[in-house]
Amino acid sequence: MKRIVWMGIGVAIGVIAFRKITEARANIGPDGLNRAVGRMADGLFDFADAVRTGMHQREEDLRAALGIDDAGAGRR
C-alpha cells in the first residue's frame, strides 16, 4: 500500500514538473517576450486610465464644493 502512495506522489510531482518546464519554455523566446511586454503595456494603460478617471472625478468634486461651474473652467 505504501508503494502505491509513493508512486502516486512521484507521478504527481512529475506531472507538475513537466507543466512548469513547458510553461518556462513557452515564456522564453520572442513570442514569450512579446506577450510579457503586451501584458505590461495593457496594465500600464489600465492604470493610467484609472488615474485619469479618478482625477476628473476629484476635480468635479472640488468644483462642486467650491461652487465653480464648468462653463468658466475654460477661461483663464
PDB file of C-alpha atoms in Angstrom:
ATOM      1  CA  MET A   1       0.000   0.000   0.000  1.00  0.00           C
ATOM      2  CA  LYS A   2       2.844   2.388   0.840  1.00  0.00           C
ATOM      3  CA  ARG A   3       4.419   1.798  -2.555  1.00  0.00           C
ATOM      4  CA  ILE A   4       1.222   2.808  -4.340  1.00  0.00           C
ATOM      5  CA  VAL A   5       1.030   6.037  -2.326  1.00  0.00           C
ATOM      6  CA  TRP A   6       4.666   6.919  -3.030  1.00  0.00           C
ATOM      7  CA  MET A   7       4.241   6.033  -6.681  1.00  0.00           C
ATOM      8  CA  GLY A   8       1.208   8.344  -6.903  1.00  0.00           C
ATOM      9  CA  ILE A   9       3.167  11.158  -5.237  1.00  0.00           C
ATOM     10  CA  GLY A  10       6.021  10.631  -7.686  1.00  0.00           C
ATOM     11  CA  VAL A  11       3.684  10.744 -10.684  1.00  0.00           C
ATOM     12  CA  ALA A  12       2.050  13.944  -9.377  1.00  0.00           C
ATOM     13  CA  ILE A  13       5.447  15.602  -8.899  1.00  0.00           C
ATOM     14  CA  GLY A  14       6.476  14.518 -12.401  1.00  0.00           C
ATOM     15  CA  VAL A  15       3.328  15.991 -13.955  1.00  0.00           C
ATOM     16  CA  ILE A  16       3.761  19.289 -12.089  1.00  0.00           C
ATOM     17  CA  ALA A  17       7.430  19.496 -13.114  1.00  0.00           C
ATOM     18  CA  PHE A  18       6.559  18.758 -16.746  1.00  0.00           C
ATOM     19  CA  ARG A  19       3.945  21.543 -16.785  1.00  0.00           C
ATOM     20  CA  LYS A  20       6.353  24.051 -15.219  1.00  0.00           C
ATOM     21  CA  ILE A  21       9.080  23.218 -17.739  1.00  0.00           C
ATOM     22  CA  THR A  22       6.632  23.506 -20.640  1.00  0.00           C
ATOM     23  CA  GLU A  23       5.421  26.872 -19.328  1.00  0.00           C
ATOM     24  CA  ALA A  24       9.006  28.122 -18.914  1.00  0.00           C
ATOM     25  CA  ARG A  25       9.841  27.090 -22.488  1.00  0.00           C
ATOM     26  CA  ALA A  26       6.806  28.967 -23.789  1.00  0.00           C
ATOM     27  CA  ASN A  27       7.906  32.131 -21.965  1.00  0.00           C
ATOM     28  CA  ILE A  28      11.423  32.005 -23.360  1.00  0.00           C
ATOM     29  CA  GLY A  29      11.939  33.475 -26.795  1.00  0.00           C
ATOM     30  CA  PRO A  30      10.489  36.322 -28.823  1.00  0.00           C
ATOM     31  CA  ASP A  31       6.858  35.209 -28.530  1.00  0.00           C
ATOM     32  CA  GLY A  32       7.044  34.966 -24.746  1.00  0.00           C
ATOM     33  CA  LEU A  33       8.753  38.344 -24.566  1.00  0.00           C
ATOM     34  CA  ASN A  34       6.099  39.908 -26.788  1.00  0.00           C
ATOM     35  CA  ARG A  35       3.340  38.517 -24.572  1.00  0.00           C
ATOM     36  CA  ALA A  36       5.050  39.808 -21.417  1.00  0.00           C
ATOM     37  CA  VAL A  37       5.542  43.288 -22.882  1.00  0.00           C
ATOM     38  CA  GLY A  38       1.948  43.333 -24.144  1.00  0.00           C
ATOM     39  CA  ARG A  39       0.605  42.412 -20.700  1.00  0.00           C
ATOM     40  CA  MET A  40       2.766  45.092 -19.090  1.00  0.00           C
ATOM     41  CA  ALA A  41       1.622  47.727 -21.605  1.00  0.00           C
ATOM     42  CA  ASP A  42      -2.025  46.783 -21.037  1.00  0.00           C
ATOM     43  CA  GLY A  43      -1.519  47.070 -17.290  1.00  0.00           C
ATOM     44  CA  LEU A  44       0.075  50.496 -17.619  1.00  0.00           C
ATOM     45  CA  PHE A  45      -2.740  51.690 -19.887  1.00  0.00           C
ATOM     46  CA  ASP A  46      -5.372  50.458 -17.434  1.00  0.00           C
ATOM     47  CA  PHE A  47      -3.565  52.172 -14.542  1.00  0.00           C
ATOM     48  CA  ALA A  48      -3.269  55.470 -16.442  1.00  0.00           C
ATOM     49  CA  ASP A  49      -6.943  55.286 -17.394  1.00  0.00           C
ATOM     50  CA  ALA A  50      -7.926  54.710 -13.750  1.00  0.00           C
ATOM     51  CA  VAL A  51      -5.785  57.667 -12.641  1.00  0.00           C
ATOM     52  CA  ARG A  52      -7.333  59.904 -15.310  1.00  0.00           C
ATOM     53  CA  THR A  53     -10.844  58.879 -14.292  1.00  0.00           C
ATOM     54  CA  GLY A  54     -10.098  59.499 -10.622  1.00  0.00           C
ATOM     55  CA  MET A  55      -8.550  62.867 -11.437  1.00  0.00           C
ATOM     56  CA  HIS A  56     -11.611  64.035 -13.343  1.00  0.00           C
ATOM     57  CA  GLN A  57     -13.945  62.791 -10.631  1.00  0.00           C
ATOM     58  CA  ARG A  58     -11.951  64.577  -7.916  1.00  0.00           C
ATOM     59  CA  GLU A  59     -11.889  67.775  -9.992  1.00  0.00           C
ATOM     60  CA  GLU A  60     -15.685  67.629 -10.320  1.00  0.00           C
ATOM     61  CA  ASP A  61     -15.995  67.105  -6.552  1.00  0.00           C
ATOM     62  CA  LEU A  62     -13.750  70.085  -5.836  1.00  0.00           C
ATOM     63  CA  ARG A  63     -15.595  72.301  -8.325  1.00  0.00           C
ATOM     64  CA  ALA A  64     -18.921  71.343  -6.750  1.00  0.00           C
ATOM     65  CA  ALA A  65     -17.580  72.018  -3.239  1.00  0.00           C
ATOM     66  CA  LEU A  66     -16.209  75.428  -4.270  1.00  0.00           C
ATOM     67  CA  GLY A  67     -19.286  76.342  -6.300  1.00  0.00           C
ATOM     68  CA  ILE A  68     -17.367  76.744  -9.555  1.00  0.00           C
ATOM     69  CA  ASP A  69     -19.361  75.985 -12.712  1.00  0.00           C
ATOM     70  CA  ASP A  70     -17.863  74.145 -15.686  1.00  0.00           C
ATOM     71  CA  ALA A  71     -18.685  76.973 -18.113  1.00  0.00           C
ATOM     72  CA  GLY A  72     -15.977  79.181 -16.613  1.00  0.00           C
ATOM     73  CA  ALA A  73     -13.430  76.374 -16.443  1.00  0.00           C
ATOM     74  CA  GLY A  74     -12.063  77.086 -19.939  1.00  0.00           C
ATOM     75  CA  ARG A  75     -11.343  80.766 -19.265  1.00  0.00           C
ATOM     76  CA  ARG A  76      -8.056  81.996 -17.834  1.00  0.00           C
TER      77      ARG A  76
END
